[in-house]
mmCIF file of C-alpha atoms in Angstrom:
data_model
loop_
_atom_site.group_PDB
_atom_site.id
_atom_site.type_symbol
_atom_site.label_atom_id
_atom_site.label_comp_id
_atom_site.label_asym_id
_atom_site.label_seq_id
_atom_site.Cartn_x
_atom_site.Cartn_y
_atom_site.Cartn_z
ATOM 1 C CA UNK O 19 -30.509 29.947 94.514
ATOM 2 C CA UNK O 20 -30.598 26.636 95.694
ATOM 3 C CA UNK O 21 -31.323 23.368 93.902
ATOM 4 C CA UNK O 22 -33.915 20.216 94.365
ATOM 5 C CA UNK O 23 -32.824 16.870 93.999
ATOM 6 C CA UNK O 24 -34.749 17.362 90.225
ATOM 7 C CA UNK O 25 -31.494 19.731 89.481
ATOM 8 C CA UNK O 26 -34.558 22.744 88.675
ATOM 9 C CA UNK O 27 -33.717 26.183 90.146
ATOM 10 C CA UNK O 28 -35.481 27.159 93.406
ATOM 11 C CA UNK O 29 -35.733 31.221 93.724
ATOM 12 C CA UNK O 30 -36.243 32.289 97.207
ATOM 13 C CA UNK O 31 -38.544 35.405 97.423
ATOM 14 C CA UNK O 32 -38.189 38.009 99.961
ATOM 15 C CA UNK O 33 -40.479 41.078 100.642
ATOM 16 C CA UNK O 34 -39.264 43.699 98.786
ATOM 17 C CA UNK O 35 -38.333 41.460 95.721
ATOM 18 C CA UNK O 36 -40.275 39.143 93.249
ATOM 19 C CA UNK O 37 -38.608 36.600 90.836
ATOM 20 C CA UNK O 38 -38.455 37.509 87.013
ATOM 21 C CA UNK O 39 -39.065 34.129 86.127
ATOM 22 C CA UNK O 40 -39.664 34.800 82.607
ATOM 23 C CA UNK O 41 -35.292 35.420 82.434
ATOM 24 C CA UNK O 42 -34.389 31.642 81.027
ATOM 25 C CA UNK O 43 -30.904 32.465 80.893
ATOM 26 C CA UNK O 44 -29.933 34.333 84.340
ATOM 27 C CA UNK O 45 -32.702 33.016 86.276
ATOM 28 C CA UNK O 46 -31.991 36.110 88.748
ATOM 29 C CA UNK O 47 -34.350 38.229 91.182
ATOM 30 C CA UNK O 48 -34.535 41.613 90.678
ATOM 31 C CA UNK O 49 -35.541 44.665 92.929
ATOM 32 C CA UNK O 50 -39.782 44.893 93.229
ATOM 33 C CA UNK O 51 -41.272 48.055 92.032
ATOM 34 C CA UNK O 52 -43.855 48.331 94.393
ATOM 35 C CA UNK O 53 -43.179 46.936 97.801
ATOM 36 C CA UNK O 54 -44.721 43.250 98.445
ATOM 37 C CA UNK O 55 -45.743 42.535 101.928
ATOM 38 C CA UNK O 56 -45.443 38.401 101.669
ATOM 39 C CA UNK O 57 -43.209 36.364 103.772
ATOM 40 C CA UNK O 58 -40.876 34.781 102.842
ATOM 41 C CA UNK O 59 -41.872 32.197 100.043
ATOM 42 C CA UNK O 60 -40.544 29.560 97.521
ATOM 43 C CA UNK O 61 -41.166 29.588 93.833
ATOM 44 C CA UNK O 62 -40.224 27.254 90.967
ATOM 45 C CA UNK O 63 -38.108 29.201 88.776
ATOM 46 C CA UNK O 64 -37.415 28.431 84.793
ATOM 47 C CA UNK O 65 -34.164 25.853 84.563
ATOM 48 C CA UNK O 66 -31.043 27.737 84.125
ATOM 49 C CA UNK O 67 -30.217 26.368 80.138
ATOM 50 C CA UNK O 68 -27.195 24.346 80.592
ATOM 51 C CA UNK O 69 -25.387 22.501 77.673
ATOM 52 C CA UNK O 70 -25.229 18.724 77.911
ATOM 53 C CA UNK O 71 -22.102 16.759 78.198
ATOM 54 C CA UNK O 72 -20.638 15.601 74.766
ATOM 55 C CA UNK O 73 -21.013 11.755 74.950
ATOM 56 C CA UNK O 74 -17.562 10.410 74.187
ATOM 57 C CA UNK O 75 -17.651 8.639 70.574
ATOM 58 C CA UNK O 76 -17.479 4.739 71.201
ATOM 59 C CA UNK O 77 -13.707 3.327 70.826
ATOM 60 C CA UNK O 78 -13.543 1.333 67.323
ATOM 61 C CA UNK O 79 -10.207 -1.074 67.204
ATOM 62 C CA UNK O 80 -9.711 -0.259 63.547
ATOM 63 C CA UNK O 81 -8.745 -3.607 61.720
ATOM 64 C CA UNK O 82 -5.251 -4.060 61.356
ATOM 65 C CA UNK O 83 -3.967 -2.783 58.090
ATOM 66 C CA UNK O 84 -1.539 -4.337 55.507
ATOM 67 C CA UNK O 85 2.359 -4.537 56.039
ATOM 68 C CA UNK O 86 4.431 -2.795 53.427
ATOM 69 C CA UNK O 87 8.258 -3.135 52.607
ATOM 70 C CA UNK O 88 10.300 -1.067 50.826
ATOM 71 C CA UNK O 89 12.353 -2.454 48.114
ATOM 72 C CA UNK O 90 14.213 -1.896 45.009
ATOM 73 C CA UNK O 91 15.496 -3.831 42.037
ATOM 74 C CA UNK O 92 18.822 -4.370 43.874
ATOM 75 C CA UNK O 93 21.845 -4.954 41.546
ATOM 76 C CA UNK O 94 24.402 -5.517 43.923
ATOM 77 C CA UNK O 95 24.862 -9.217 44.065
ATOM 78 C CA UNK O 96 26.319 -9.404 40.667
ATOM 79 C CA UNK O 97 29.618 -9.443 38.696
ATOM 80 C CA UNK O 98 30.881 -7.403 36.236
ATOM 81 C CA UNK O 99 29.760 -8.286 33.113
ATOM 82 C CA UNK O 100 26.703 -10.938 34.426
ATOM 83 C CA UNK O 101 23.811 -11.695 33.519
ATOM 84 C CA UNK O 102 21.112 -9.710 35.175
ATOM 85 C CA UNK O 103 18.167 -12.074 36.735
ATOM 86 C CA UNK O 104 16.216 -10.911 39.249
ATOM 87 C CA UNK O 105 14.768 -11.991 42.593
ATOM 88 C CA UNK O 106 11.303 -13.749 44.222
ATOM 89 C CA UNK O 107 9.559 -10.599 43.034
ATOM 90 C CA UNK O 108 10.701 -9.080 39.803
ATOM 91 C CA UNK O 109 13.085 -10.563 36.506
ATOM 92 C CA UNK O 110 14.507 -7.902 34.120
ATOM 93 C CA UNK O 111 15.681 -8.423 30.557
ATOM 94 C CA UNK O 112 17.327 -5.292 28.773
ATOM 95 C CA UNK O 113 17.293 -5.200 24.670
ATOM 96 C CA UNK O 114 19.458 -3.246 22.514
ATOM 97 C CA UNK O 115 18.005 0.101 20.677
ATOM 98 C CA UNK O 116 15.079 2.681 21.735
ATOM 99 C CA UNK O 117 11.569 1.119 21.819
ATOM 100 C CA UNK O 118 10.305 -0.837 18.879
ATOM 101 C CA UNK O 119 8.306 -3.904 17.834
ATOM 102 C CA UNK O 120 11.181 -6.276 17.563
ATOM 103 C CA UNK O 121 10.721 -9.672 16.144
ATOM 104 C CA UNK O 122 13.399 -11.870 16.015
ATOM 105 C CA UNK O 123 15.750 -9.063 16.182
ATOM 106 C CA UNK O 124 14.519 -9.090 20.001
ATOM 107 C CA UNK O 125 18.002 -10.332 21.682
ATOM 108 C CA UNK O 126 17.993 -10.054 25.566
ATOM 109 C CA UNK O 127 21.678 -8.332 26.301
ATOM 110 C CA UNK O 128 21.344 -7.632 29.720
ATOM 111 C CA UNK O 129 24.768 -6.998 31.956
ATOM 112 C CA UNK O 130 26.168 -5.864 34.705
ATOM 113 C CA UNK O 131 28.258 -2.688 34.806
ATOM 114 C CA UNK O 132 30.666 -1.742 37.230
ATOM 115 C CA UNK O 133 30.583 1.769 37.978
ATOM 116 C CA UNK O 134 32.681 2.452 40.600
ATOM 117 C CA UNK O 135 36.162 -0.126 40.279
ATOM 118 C CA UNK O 136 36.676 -0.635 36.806
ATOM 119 C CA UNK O 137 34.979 1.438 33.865
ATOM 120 C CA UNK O 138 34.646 -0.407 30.692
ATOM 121 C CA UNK O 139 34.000 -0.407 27.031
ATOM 122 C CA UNK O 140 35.627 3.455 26.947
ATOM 123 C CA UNK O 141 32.519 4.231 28.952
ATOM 124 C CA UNK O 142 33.149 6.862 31.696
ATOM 125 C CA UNK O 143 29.977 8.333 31.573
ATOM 126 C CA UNK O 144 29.170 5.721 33.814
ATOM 127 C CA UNK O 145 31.651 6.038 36.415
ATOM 128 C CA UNK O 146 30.396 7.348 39.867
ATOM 129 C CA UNK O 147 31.530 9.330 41.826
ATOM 130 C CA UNK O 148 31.857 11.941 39.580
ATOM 131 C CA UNK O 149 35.291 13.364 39.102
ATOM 132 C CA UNK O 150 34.619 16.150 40.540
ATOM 133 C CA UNK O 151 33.097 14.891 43.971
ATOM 134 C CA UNK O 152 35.781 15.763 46.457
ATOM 135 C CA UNK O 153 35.090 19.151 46.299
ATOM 136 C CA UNK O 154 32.172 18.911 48.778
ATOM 137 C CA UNK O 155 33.858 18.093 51.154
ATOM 138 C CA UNK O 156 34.655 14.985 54.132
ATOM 139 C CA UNK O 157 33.291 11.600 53.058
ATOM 140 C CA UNK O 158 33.040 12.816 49.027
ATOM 141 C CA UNK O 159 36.223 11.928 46.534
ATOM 142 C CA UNK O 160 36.419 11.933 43.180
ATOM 143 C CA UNK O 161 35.580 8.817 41.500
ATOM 144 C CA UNK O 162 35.802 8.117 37.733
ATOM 145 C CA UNK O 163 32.439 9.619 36.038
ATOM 146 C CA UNK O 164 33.386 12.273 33.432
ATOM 147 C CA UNK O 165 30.684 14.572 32.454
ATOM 148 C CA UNK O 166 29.201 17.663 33.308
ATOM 149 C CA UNK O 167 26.010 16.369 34.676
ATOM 150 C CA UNK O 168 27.143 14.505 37.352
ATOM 151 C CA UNK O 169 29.324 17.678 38.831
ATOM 152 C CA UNK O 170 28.742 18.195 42.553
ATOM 153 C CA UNK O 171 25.849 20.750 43.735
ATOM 154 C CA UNK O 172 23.866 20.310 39.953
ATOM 155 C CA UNK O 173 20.471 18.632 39.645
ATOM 156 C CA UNK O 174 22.242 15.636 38.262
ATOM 157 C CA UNK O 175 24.438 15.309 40.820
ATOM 158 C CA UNK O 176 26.871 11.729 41.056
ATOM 159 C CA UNK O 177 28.507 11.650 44.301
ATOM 160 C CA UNK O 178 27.542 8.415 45.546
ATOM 161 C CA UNK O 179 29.014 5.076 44.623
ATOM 162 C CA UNK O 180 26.154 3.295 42.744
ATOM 163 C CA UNK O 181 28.022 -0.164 42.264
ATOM 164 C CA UNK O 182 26.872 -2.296 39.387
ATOM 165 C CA UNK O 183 24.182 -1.107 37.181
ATOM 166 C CA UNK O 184 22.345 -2.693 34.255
ATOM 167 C CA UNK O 185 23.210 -1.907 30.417
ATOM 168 C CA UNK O 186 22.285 -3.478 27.361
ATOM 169 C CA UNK O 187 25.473 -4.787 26.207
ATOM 170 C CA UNK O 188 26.797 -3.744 22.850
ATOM 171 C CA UNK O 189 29.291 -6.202 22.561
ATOM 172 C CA UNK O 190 28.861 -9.433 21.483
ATOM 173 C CA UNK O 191 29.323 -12.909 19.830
ATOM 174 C CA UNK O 192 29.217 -12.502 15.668
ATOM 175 C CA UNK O 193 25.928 -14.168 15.916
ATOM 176 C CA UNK O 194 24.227 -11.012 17.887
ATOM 177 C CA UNK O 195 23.716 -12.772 20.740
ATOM 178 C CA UNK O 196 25.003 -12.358 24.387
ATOM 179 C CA UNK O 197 24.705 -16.002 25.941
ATOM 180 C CA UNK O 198 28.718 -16.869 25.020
ATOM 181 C CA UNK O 199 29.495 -13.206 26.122
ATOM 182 C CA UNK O 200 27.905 -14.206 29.253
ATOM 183 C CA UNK O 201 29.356 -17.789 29.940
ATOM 184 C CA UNK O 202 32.406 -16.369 29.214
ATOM 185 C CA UNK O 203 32.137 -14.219 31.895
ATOM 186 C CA UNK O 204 30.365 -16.494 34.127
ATOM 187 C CA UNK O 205 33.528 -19.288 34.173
ATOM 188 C CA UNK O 206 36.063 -16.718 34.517
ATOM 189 C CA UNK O 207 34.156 -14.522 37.484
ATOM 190 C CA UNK O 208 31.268 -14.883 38.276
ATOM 191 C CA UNK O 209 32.039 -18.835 39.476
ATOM 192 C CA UNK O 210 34.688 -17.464 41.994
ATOM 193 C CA UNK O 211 33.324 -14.695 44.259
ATOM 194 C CA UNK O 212 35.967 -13.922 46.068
ATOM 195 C CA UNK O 213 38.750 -14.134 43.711
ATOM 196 C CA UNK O 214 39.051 -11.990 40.455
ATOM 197 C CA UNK O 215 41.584 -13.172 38.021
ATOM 198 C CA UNK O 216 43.362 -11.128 35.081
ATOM 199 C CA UNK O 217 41.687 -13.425 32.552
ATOM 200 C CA UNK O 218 37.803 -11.992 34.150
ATOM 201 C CA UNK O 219 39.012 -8.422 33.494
ATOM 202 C CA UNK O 220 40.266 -9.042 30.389
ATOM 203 C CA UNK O 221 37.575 -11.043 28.676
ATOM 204 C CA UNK O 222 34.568 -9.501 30.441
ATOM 205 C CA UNK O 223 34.477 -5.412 28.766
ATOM 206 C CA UNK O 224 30.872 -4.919 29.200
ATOM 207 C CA UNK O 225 29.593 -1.483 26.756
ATOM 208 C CA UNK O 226 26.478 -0.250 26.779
ATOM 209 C CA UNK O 227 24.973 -0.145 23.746
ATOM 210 C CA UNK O 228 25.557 3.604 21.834
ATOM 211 C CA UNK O 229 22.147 3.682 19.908
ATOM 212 C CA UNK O 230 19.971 3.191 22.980
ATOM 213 C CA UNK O 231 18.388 0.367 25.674
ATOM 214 C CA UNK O 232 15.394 -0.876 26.289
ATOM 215 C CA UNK O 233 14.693 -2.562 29.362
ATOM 216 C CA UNK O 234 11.696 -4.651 30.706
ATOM 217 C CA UNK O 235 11.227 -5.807 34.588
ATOM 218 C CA UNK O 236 8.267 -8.061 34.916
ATOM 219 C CA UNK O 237 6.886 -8.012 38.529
ATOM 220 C CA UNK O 238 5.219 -11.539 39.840
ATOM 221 C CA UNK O 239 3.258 -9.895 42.337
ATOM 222 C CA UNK O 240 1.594 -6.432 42.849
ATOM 223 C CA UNK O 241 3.544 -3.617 43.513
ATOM 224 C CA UNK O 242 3.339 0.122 43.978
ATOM 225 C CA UNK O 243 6.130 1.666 41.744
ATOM 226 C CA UNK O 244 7.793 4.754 43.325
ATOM 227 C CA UNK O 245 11.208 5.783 41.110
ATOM 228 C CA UNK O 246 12.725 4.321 38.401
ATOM 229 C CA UNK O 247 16.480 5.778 39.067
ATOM 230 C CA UNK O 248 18.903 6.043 35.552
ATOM 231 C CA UNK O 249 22.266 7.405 34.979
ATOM 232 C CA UNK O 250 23.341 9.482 32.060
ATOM 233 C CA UNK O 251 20.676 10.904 30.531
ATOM 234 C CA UNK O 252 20.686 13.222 27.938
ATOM 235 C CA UNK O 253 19.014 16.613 28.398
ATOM 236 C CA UNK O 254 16.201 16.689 25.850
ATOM 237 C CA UNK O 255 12.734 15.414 26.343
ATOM 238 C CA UNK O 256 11.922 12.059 25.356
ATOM 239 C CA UNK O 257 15.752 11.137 26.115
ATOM 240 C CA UNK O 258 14.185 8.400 28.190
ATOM 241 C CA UNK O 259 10.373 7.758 28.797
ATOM 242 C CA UNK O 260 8.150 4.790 30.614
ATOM 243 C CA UNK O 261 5.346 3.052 30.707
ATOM 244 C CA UNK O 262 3.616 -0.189 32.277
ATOM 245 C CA UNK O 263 2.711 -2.871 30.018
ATOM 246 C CA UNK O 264 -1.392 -2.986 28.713
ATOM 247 C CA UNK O 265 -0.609 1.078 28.448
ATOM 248 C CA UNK O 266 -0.110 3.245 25.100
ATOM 249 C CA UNK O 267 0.661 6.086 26.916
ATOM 250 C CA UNK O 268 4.817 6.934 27.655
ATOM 251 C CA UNK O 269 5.681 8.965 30.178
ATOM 252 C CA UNK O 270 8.692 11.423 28.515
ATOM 253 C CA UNK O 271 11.374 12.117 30.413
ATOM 254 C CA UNK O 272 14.376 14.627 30.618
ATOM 255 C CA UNK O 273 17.794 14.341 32.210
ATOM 256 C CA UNK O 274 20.352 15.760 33.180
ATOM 257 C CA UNK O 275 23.253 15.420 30.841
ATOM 258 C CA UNK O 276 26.536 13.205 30.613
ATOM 259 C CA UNK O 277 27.001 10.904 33.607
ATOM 260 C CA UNK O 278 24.237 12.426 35.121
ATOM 261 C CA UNK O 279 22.032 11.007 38.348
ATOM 262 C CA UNK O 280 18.297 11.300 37.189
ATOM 263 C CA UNK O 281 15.517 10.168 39.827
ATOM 264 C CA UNK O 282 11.809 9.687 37.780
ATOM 265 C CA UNK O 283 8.918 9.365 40.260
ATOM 266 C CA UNK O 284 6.375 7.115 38.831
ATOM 267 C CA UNK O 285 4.171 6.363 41.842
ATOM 268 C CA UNK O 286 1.834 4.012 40.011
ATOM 269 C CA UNK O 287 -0.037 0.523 41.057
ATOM 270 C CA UNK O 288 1.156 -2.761 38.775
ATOM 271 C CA UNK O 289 -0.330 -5.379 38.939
ATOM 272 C CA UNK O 290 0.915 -9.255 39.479
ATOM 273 C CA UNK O 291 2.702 -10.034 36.060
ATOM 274 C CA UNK O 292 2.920 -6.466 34.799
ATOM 275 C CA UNK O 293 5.552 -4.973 33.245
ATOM 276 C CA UNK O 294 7.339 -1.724 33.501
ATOM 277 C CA UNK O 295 8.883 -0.699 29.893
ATOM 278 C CA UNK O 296 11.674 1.826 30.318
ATOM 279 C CA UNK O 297 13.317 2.798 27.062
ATOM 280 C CA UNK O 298 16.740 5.503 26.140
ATOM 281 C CA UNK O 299 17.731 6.541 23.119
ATOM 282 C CA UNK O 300 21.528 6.515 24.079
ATOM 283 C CA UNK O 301 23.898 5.767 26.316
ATOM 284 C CA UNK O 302 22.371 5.189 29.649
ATOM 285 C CA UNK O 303 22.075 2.362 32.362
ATOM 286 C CA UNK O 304 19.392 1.353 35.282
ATOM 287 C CA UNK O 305 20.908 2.080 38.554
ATOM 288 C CA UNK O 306 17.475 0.450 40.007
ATOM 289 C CA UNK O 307 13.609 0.743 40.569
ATOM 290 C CA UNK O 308 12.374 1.876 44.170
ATOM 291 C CA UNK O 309 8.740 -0.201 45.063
ATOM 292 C CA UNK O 310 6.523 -1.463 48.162
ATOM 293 C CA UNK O 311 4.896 -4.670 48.619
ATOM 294 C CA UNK O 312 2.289 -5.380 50.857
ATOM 295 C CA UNK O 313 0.926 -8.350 52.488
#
């Protein structure tokens, strides 16, 4: 075989042998039957079929995309027994009681709990660690959470410090409302960061509230929701449930017992100035709520 500057196949006959032209996909000469007494000659022989090159797909710079952070509600800034604000993106209120219409009833109590150095309000069911943590070993030690559901190796496991947390305070002024509860705290701690007198310990004893919280976080721009995170939550369903604001639907909810780490994936879209409604129908506290913004 040799081939023209076309790229076709030229067969080269020889006496004795004839092309078999009509072979598309060998294009080979094969041994004449009968003897042909020709000199040597040149025929056009059918193209070999070859597959054409895959044209490489054109590059596309694909337009940049949007940048997300993660966040959470973080909690950590405040004193024991403070009021609970919020930041640039989100404000949370908490309310005493499961779900309900309130009315003028509807008194925000929200506080900050101190989990890990001083447990108030005969509340240990808020502690963490758990008591139990320094069984599992270097870098655990037991903390002061009582309760079975926050035992090392469970599903509610509480073996990390969680710091301050928010509860709807059940203590109060005789007027059912927490703004004197909260300058009172305020003057005596919150005002001085760095130095904690006797008379903050002993006048702010923040409780959460026995029959129940609700709590509301209002987000000022849009979000995507990922886990609402609670501690102690009792085991049945409906113990604590969600739902964003402009919805009927509540998402019900299980946990894992007394002093108990529960983790609820919500993985839902609000919107700017939507709400997320979390509600308990017992003791219980927000550790915090896990969400991305993008620009």
């Amino acid at each position: 075989y040799a081939a023209d500057v076309t790229g076709e196949c030229l067969c080269e006959m020889k006496m004795g042998l004839h092309c078999s032209g009509a072979i598309e996909d060998t294009d080979v000469c094969y041994p004449s039957m009968h003897t042909v007494a020709l000199s040597s000659a040149k025929i056009l022989c059918p193209s070999p079929k070859t597959e054409c090159p895959t044209p490489e797909p054109p590059q596309i710079t694909p337009a940049p995309g949007p940048v997300c952070e993660s966040r959470r509600t973080d909690l950590q800034k405040y004193h024991r027994g403070e009021k609970i604000v919020g930041d640039d993106i989100w404000r949370m209120v908490a309310y005493r009681g499961y779900f309900r219409s309130w009315s003028e009833c509807k008194v925000n109590s929200i506080m900050a709990f101190d989990t890990v150095k001083s447990i108030t309000g005969g509340d240990p069911d808020l502690g963490s660690p758990n008591e139990n943590c320094g069984s599992k070993g270097q870098g655990y030690y037991n903390g002061p959470g009582e309760g079975n559901g926050g035992k090392p190796n469970t599903p509610g496991e509480n073996c990390i410090p969680l710091g301050m947390v928010a509860i709807a305070n059940e203590q109060s002024t005789t007027n059912y409302k927490a703004r004197n509860y909260w300058n009172k705290c305020k003057t005596h701690c919150a005002g001085s960061k760095t130095t904690v007198t006797n008379s903050c310990w002993n006048n702010c004893q923040p409780d959460d509230n026995a029959d129940g919280a609700t709590f509301v976080i209002k987000f000022s721009q849009e979000a995507q929701l990922k886990n609402l995170n609670m501690l102690d939550i009792d085991e049945p369903e409906g113990s604590v449930k969600w739902k964003l604001s402009g919805t009927s639907s509540w998402k019900k909810e299980r946990g894992h017992g007394n002093n108990s780490y529960n983790k609820y994936p919500i993985n839902l879209k609000i919107p700017q100035n939507g709400k997320l409604i979390v509600t308990c129908k017992s003791s219980c506290a927000l550790i915090d709520v896990e969400y991305d913004v993008c620009t």
